[in-house]
XYZ file of C-alpha atoms in Angstrom:
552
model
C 14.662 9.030 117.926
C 17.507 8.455 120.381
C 20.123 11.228 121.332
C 23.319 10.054 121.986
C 25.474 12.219 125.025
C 29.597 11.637 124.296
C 31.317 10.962 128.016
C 32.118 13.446 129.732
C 35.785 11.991 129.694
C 35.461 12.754 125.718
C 34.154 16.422 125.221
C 37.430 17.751 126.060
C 39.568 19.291 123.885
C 43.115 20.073 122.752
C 44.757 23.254 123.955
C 48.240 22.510 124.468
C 49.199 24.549 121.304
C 45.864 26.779 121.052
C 43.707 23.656 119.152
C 40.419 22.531 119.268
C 40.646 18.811 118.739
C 41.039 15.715 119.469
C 44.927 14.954 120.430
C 44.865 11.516 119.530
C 43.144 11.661 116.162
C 44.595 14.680 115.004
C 48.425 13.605 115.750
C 48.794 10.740 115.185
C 46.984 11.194 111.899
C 49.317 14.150 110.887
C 52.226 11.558 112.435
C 51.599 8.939 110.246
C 51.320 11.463 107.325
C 54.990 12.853 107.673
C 56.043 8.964 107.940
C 54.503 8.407 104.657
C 56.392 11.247 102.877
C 59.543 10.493 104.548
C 59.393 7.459 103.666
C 58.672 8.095 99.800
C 61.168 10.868 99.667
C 64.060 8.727 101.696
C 62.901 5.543 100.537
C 61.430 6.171 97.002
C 62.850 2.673 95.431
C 61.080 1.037 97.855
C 58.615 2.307 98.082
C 57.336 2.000 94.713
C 58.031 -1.287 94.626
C 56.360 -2.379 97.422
C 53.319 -0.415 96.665
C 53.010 -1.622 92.741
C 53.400 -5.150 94.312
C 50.676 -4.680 97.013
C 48.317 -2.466 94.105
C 49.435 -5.440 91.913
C 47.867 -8.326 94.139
C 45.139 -6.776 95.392
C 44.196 -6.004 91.638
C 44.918 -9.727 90.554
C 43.125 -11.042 93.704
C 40.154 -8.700 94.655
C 39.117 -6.618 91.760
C 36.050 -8.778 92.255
C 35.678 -7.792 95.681
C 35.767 -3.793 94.901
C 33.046 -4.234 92.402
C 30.717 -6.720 94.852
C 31.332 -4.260 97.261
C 30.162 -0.957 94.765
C 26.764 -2.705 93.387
C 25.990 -3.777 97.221
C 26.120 -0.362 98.191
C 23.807 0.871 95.524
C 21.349 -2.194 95.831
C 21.711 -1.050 99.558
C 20.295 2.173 98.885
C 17.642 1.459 96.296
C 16.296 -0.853 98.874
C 16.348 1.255 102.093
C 15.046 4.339 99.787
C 11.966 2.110 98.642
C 11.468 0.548 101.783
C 9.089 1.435 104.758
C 12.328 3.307 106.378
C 11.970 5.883 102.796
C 9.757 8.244 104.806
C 11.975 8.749 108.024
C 13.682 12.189 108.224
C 17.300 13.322 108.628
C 16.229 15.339 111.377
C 12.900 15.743 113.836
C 10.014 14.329 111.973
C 8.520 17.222 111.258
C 11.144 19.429 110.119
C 11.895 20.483 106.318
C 14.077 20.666 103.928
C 16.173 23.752 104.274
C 17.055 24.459 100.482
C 14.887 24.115 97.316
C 15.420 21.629 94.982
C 17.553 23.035 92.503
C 19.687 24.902 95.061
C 20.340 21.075 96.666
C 20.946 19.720 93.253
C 23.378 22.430 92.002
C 25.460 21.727 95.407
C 25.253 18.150 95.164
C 26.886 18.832 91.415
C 29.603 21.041 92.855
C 30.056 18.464 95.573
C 32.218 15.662 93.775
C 32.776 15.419 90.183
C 33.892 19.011 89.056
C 37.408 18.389 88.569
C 36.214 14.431 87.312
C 34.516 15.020 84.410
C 37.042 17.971 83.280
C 39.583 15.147 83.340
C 38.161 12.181 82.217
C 35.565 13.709 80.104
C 36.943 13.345 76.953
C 40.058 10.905 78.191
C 38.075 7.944 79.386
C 35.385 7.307 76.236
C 38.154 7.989 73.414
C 40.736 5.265 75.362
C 37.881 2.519 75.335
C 37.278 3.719 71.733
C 40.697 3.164 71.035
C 41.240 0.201 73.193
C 38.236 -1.354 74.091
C 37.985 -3.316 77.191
C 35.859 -6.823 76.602
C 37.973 -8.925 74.481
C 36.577 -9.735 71.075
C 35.428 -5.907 69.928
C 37.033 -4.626 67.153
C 39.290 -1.312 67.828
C 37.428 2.400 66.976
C 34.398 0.392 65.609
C 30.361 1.526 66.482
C 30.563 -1.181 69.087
C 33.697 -0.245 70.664
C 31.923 3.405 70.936
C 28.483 1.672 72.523
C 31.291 0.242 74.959
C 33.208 3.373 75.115
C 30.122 5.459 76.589
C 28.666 2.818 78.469
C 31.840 1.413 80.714
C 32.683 5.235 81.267
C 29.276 6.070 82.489
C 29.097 3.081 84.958
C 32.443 4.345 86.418
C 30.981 7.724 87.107
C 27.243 7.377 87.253
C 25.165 5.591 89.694
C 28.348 3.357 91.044
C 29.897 6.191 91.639
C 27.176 8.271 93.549
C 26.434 4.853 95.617
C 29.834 5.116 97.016
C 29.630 9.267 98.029
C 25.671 8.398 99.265
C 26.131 5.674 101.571
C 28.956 7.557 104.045
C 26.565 11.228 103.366
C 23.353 9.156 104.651
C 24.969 7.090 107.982
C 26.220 10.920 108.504
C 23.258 12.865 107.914
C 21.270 9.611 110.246
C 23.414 9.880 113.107
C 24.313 13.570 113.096
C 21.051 14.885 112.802
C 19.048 12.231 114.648
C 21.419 11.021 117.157
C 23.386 13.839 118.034
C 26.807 11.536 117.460
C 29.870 13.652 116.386
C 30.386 14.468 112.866
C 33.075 11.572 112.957
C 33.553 8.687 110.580
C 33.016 6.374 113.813
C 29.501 7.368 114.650
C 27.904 5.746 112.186
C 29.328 2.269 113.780
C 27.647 3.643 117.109
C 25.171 0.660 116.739
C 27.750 -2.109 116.645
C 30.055 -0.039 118.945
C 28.307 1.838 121.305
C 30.508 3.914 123.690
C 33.438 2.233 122.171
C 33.165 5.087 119.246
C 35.094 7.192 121.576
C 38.028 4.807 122.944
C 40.784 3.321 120.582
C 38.541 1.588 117.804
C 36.458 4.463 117.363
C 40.040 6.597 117.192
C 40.933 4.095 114.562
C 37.990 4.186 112.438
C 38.325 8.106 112.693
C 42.151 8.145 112.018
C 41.626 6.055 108.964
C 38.918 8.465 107.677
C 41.276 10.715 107.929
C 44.354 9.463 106.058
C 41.795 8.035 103.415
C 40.134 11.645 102.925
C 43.768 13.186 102.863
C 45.318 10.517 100.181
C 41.732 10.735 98.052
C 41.598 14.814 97.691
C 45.617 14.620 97.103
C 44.923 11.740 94.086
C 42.441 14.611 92.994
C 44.997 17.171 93.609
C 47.399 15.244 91.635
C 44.838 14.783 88.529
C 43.952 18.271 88.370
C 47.758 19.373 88.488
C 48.572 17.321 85.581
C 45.799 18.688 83.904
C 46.694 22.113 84.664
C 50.578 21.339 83.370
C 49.340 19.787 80.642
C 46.862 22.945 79.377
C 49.597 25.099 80.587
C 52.644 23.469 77.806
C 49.647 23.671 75.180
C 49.270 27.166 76.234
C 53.200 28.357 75.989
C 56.151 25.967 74.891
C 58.036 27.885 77.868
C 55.953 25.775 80.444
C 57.642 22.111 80.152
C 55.658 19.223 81.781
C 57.203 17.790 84.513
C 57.255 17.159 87.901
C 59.145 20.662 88.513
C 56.827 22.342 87.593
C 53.618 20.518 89.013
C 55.129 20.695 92.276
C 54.523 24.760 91.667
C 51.559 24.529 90.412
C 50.593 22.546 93.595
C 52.191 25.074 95.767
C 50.572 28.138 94.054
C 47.067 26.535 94.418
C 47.402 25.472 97.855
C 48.573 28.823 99.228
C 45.441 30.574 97.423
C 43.521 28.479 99.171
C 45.608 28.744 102.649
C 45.131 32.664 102.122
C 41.455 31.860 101.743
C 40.795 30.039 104.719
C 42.994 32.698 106.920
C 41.121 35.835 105.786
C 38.166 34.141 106.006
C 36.757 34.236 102.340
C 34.039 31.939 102.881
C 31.695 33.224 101.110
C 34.215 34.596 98.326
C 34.686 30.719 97.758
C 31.033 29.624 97.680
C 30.501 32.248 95.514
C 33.323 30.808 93.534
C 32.238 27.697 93.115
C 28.884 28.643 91.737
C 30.850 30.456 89.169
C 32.459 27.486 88.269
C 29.730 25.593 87.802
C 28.324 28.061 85.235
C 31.893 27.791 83.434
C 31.787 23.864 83.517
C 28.015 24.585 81.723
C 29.253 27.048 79.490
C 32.026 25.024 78.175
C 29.503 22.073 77.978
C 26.677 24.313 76.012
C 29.994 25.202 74.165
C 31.134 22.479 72.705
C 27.338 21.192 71.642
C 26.692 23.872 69.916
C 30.370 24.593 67.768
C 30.028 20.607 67.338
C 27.704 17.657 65.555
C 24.334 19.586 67.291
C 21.928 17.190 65.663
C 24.453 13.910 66.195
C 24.710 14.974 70.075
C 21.047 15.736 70.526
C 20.570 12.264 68.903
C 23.643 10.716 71.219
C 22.471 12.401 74.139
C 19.143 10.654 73.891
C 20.484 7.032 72.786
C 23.469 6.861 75.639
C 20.873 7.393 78.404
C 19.175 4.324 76.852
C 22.358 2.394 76.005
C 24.110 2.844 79.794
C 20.537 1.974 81.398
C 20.461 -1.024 79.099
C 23.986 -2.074 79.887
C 24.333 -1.423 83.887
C 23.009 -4.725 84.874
C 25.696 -6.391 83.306
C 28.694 -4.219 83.902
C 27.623 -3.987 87.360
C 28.832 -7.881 87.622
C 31.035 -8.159 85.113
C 35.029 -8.384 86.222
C 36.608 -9.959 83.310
C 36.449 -13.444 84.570
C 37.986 -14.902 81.344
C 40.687 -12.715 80.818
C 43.376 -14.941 82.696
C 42.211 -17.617 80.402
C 43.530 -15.533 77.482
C 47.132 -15.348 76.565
C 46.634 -12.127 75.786
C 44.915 -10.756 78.341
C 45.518 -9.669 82.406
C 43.862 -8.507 85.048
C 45.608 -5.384 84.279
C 42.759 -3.053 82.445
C 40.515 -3.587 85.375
C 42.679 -2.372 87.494
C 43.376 0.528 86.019
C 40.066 1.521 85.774
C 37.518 0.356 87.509
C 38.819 -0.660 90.894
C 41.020 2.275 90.893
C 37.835 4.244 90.256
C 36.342 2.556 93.083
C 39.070 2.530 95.098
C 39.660 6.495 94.609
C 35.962 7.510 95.289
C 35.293 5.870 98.348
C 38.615 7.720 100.227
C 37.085 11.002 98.838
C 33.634 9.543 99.999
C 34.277 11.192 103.860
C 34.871 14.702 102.067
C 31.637 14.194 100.002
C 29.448 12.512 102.228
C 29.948 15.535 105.448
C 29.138 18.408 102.672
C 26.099 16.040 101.198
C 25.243 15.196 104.870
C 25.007 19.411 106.062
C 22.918 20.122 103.091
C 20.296 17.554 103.227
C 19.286 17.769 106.739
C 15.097 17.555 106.860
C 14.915 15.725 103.992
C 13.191 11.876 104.088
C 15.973 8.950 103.472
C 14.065 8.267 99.997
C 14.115 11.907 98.732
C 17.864 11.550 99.477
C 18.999 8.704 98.756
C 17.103 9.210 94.930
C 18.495 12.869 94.790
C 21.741 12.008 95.206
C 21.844 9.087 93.262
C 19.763 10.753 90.270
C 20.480 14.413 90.035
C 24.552 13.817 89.523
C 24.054 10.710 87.272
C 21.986 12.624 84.539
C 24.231 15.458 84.777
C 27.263 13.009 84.269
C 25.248 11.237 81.376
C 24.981 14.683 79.589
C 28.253 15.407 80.048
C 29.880 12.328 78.809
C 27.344 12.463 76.010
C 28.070 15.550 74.464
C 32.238 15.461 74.961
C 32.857 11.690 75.136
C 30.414 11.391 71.311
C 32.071 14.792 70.257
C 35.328 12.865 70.694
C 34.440 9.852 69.208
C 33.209 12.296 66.196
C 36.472 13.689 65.741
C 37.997 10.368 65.833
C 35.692 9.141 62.832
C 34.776 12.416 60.872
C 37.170 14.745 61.533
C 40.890 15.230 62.180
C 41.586 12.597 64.774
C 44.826 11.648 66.527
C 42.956 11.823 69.907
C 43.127 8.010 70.003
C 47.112 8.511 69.345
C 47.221 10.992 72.030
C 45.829 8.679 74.474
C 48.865 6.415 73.370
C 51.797 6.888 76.282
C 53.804 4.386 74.107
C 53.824 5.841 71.469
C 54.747 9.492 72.074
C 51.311 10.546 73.080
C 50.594 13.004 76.032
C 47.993 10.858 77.931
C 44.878 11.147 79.104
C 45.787 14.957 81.195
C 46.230 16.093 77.097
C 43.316 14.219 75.518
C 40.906 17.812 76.601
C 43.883 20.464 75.022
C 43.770 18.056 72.072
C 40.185 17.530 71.598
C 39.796 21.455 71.689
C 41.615 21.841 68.790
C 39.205 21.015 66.395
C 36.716 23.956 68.198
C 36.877 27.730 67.165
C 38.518 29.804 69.710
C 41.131 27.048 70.643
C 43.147 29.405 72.432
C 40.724 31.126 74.631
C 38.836 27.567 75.312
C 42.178 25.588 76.573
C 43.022 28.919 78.639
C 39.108 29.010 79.980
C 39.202 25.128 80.728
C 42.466 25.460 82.499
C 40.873 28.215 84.711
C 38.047 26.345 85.895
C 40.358 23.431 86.816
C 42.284 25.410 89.063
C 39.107 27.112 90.619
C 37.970 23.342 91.129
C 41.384 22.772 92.571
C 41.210 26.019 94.913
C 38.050 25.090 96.205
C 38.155 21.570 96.387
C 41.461 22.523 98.388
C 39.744 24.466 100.897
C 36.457 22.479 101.584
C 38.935 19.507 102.002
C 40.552 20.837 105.277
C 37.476 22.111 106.660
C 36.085 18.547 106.491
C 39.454 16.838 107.585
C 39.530 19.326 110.487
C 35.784 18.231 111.426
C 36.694 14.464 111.289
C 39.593 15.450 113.785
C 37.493 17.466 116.390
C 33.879 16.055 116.243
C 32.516 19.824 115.248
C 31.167 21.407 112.655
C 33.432 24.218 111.425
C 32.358 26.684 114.208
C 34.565 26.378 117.194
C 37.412 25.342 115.697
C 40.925 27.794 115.365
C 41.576 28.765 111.791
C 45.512 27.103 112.200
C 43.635 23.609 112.215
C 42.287 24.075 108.771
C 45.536 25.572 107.373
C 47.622 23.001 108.614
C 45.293 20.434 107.036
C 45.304 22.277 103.878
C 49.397 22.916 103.569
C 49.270 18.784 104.420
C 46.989 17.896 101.209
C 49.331 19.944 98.930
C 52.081 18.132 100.521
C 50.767 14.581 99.971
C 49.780 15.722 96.852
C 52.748 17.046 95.579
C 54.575 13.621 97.212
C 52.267 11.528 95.392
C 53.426 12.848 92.111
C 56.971 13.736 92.901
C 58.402 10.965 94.665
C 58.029 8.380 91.911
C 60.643 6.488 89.883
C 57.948 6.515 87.072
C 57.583 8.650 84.062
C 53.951 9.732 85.155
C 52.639 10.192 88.461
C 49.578 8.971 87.189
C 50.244 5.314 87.407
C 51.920 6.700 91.592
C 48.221 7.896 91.837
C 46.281 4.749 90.680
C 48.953 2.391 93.378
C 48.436 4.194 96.592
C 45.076 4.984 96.137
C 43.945 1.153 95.458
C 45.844 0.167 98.294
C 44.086 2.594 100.756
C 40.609 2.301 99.123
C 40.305 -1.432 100.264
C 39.548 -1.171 104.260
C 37.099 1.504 103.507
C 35.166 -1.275 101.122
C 35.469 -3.527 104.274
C 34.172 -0.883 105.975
C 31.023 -0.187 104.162
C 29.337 -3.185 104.624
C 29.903 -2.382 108.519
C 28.135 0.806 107.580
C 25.760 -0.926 105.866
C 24.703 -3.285 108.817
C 25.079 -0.207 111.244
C 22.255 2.095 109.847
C 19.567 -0.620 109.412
C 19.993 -1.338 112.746
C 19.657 1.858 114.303
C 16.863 1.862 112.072
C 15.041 -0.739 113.417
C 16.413 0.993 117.145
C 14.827 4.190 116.354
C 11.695 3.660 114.159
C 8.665 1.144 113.921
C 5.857 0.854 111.716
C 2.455 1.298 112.953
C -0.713 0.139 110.848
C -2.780 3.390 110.228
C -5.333 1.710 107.984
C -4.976 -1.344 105.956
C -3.683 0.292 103.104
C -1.310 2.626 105.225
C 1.737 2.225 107.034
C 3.464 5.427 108.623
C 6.926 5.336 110.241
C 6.835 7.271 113.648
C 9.318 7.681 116.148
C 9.284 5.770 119.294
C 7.913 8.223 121.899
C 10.203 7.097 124.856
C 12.762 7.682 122.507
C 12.061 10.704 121.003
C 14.886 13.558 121.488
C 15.918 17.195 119.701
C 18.335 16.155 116.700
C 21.552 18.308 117.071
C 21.750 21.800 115.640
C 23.351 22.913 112.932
C-alpha cells in the first residue's frame, strides 16, 4: 500500500480573507459561477438558446455514448468486485468495518435518492404508462405497464448506483490507502502523478466542483417545484410560479445556512434519519390504504420483470427511431441521458459521503452493497407507488395520465404525487406530510452539499476548515438553483433543468473511463496475488510498500 506525501509547495493554504483552501480552486470555481448567472440573468435569450442547441446535439449525437458509458461503469464494477482485487480493503488490511450493516445501508439510502423517488416515484411509471417509450406498444395497455416499471427502474436502479459507486470507490481507494486529498483529482494520481496538484489536477478539481454545484442545484430545482406544486394543492393562495419558488429556495437555503453556522450537526443527522422513517411511513402507507394483495403480487413480479429486462435496456438507445417519421431522438433525451447526465454531476456529492462511511470494508463488500442495498429499496418503492398508480389509472378514478399531460392543461410530473394522493384517505394530511419530508430532503441535502463542495476546494475533511467556506458554498447552490429555474424564457424550469445539466454531465462520462483505467492500475501498483495453496489465492500488500492509510 503506497502513501502518497502532497509537495510541500501544495499544503499551504488560503488566509488572505480568514479561509482554509485552496485559492485557485475555490475562486475561480466561485468566478466562473457568478459568470454563469450573469450571464443567464443579462443574457437569458441567449442563453437558452444556445444551451437547448448544445443539449439538442449532444442528445441527437451521443445519447449512445451516455448509455455505453453507464453499463461500462457497472460491468466495471461487477468485474473488479468478483475479481481477485474483491478482497483488498479501503483501508490497512486488517482493519474493519466501522458501522454494522444496516447502519451502512440506511446511510447509503439517505445518501442519494431521497428527494428522487419522492419526485419521480409516481411521475416517471404513469408517463411511460401513458406514453410509452419503444414504438409499437399500445398506450395504458399491460405491456405499456411491464415497460412503464421496467424503463423507470433501469433509470434509478443498478445504472444509477454504478454511476454514485464508481467516483465513492476511486475515493474511498485513494483516500484511505494512499493518503491523496479528498479531491476529485486523486483518483487520476496513477495517470498523473504529481501533476494532481498543478493546473490539470486544478482543472479536474474545478470541474468537480461546478458539476457537484449545477447537479445538487438540478436537485434543488426538482424538489422546489415539488414543494410549489404540494404547496398550490395545499392552499389556492400559493400560485405556482417562479415567484414563488425563488422563496421557497431562499427559505430552505437559509435553514440550512443557520444550520451549518450554529453548528447543528448532529440536529441534521438526526434529521435525516427522521426522514427516512417518513419516506417508509408514507411507503408502508400507501400499501396498506391501497391494492395490498395486487402490490404484494407486483412487488414480487417487477423484481423479476426489471431483472429480466436490464440486459436489453442496458443497450438499447432507440436506434430506429430516426427511421420513423414519427419518431426523434427526443424521448431519450429527456429521460435517460438526462438521468445519466444529472447523476453523475451529483456523483462527487455521493461518492465523498459513500467514500467516509465505508472505510475498512473489502472492494467486493462495497462495491455489492452499494450497488444492491439502494436498488432493492428503489425496486420496492417504484413497486408499490409506480403499480398503485398504474391501479388508479385502470381501476379507479384516473386522470393521473392527463396530469402528466403539459399540453393539455396538466400540472406535470412535480403534480403527478398531490394527484395520485387523492384517491388515499387522509389526502390532506398526506400531501402536507409528503411536502414536509421534501423540504427536510431539501434542508439536508442543502447542507451536506457545501460541506462536500468545501472539501473538494481544500483537500480536507470537514475539520479544519472555517464555517464561512461552507456557508458561502451553500448561499451559492440556492443561487444556481434558483437561476436555473428563474432565468428561463420557458414555461417550466424543468425542461432549463434537463439542458444545463446534459450539457455539464458529458466531460464527467469522459472522465469516468479515466477513472476507470486509474484504479486498476493502482491496483496492480499496490497489490499482487500470491499462491497460498492451489486452491487459494490471497491479495496482500506489497511489503516495501506498505504505509498507514490516512485518518479519518
Amino acid at each position: 500500500m503506497t502513501k502518497v506525501d502532497p509537495p510541500k509547495r501544495q499544503q499551504h493554504v488560503y488566509t488572505g480573507f480568514g479561509l482554509r483552501t485552496d485559492p485557485y480552486i475555490f475562486f475561480v470555481s466561485a468566478g466562473l459561477v457568478a459568470l454563469f448567472v450573469f450571464t443567464a440573468i443579462v443574457f437569458t435569450k441567449p442563453l437558452n438558446d444556445g444551451s437547448k442547441a448544445a443539449k439538442d446535439w449532444i442528445v441527437s449525437n451521443l445519447s449512445w455514448f451516455f448509455i455505453f458509458s453507464v453499463t461500462g461503469m457497472l460491468l466495471f464494477l461487477i468485474w473488479i468486485a468478483l475479481s481477485k482485487y474483491g478482497n483488498v480493503r479501503l483501508g490497512a488490511q486488517d482493519s474493519k468495518p466501522e458501522y454494522s450493516n444496516l447502519s451502512w445501508f440506511g446511510m447509503l439510502f439517505a445518501a442519494g435518492i431521497g428527494t428522487v423517488l419522492m419526485f419521480w416515484g409516481v411521475a416517471e411509471p404513469i408517463s411511460h404508462f401513458g406514453n410509452p417509450p419503444r414504438e409499437g406498444v399500445v398506450p395504458e395497455s399491460v405491456e405499456a405497464a411491464d415497460d412503464a416499471m421496467a424503463f423507470s427502474l433501469y433509470h434509478l436502479g443498478l445504472h444509477t448506483w454504478a454511476i454514485f459507486c464508481l467516483p465513492a470507490l476511486a475515493f474511498a481507494y485513494f483516500i484511505y490507502r494512499r493518503g491523496l486529498p479528498m479531491r476529485m483529482s486523486s483518483a487520476f494520481h496513477p495517470l498523473l502523478g504529481d501533476r494532481i496538484y498543478g493546473p490539470i489536477g486544478k482543472a479536474i478539481d474545478i470541474l468537480a466542483v461546478l458539476g457537484t454545484l449545477f447537479g445538487v442545484a438540478t436537485s434543488i430545482g426538482l424538489g422546489t417545484l415539488q414543494i410549489n406544486s404540494g404547496l398550490n394543492y395545499l392552499s389556492d393562495s400559493i400560485p405556482v410560479g417562479k415567484g414563488t419558488q425563488l422563496a421557497i429556495i431562499a427559505v430552505v437555503t437559509a435553514i440550512a445556512t443557520v444550520s451549518i453556522v450554529v453548528g447543528l450537526d448532529k440536529g441534521i443527522k438526526r434529521l435525516s434519519n427522521l426522514n427516512i422513517v417518513m419516506a417508509v411511513a408514507l411507503l408502508i402507507f400507501v400499501f396498506l390504504a391501497g391494492s395490498t394483495l395486487f402490490l404484494a403480487r407486483g412487488v414480487f413480479e417487477t423484481f423479476g420483470n426489471y431483472f429480466g429486462e436490464l440486459i436489453g435496456l442496458s443497450f438499447w438507445n432507440d436506434s430506429y427511431a430516426n427511421l420513423l417519421e414519427n419518431r426523434s431522438w427526443g424521448w431519450q433525451g429527456d429521460w435517460t441521458v438526462f438521468y445519466w447526465a444529472w447523476t453523475i454531476t451529483w456523483a462527487p456529492f455521493v461518492g465523498i459521503f459513500v467514500a467516509r462511511i465505508s472505510k475498512g470494508r473489502t472492494i467486493r463488500e462495497f462495491v455489492l452493497g452499494v450497488l444492491a442495498a439502494p436498488t432493492a429499496f428503489t425496486i420496492v418503492w417504484f413497486s408499490i407507488f409506480g403499480l398503485s398508480a398504474i391501479d388508479i389509472e385502470i381501476n379507479g378514478g384516473g386522470g393521473l395520465v392527463e396530469e402528466m399531460d403539459t399540453d393539455s392543461g396538466g400540472g406535470g410530473a412535480p403534480f403527478a404525487l398531490f394527484t395520485f394522493l387523492e384517491n388515499f384517505p387522509l389526502t390532506t394530511l398526506m400531501v402536507a406530510f409528503s411536502v414536509l419530508i421534501v423540504v427536510i430532503f431539501f434542508t439536508t441535502s442543502s447542507d451536506s452539499a457545501s460541506l462536500v463542495v468545501d472539501m473538494l476546494c481544500s483537500g480536507q475533511q470537514e475539520t479544519g476548515t472555517p464555517t464561512r467556506q461552507r456557508v458561502f458554498w451553500a448561499i451559492t447552490e440556492g443561487v444556481v438553483g434558483g437561476t436555473l429555474l428563474a432565468a428561463t424564457t420557458g414555461s417550466s424550469g424543468l425542461e432549463a433543468l434537463r439542458e444545463v445539466i446534459t450539457i455539464a454531465g458529458l466531460p464527467f462520462h469522459v472522465l469516468a473511463f479515466f477513472m476507470m483505467w486509474a484504479l486498476v492500475r493502482a491496483l496492480r501498483e499496490d497489490v499482487e496475488v500470491v499462491t497460498v495453496t492451489p486452491r487459494e489465492k490471497t491479495p496482500i500488500e506489497t511489503p516495501k510498500e506498505k504505509a498507514t492509510p490516512i485518518e479519518t
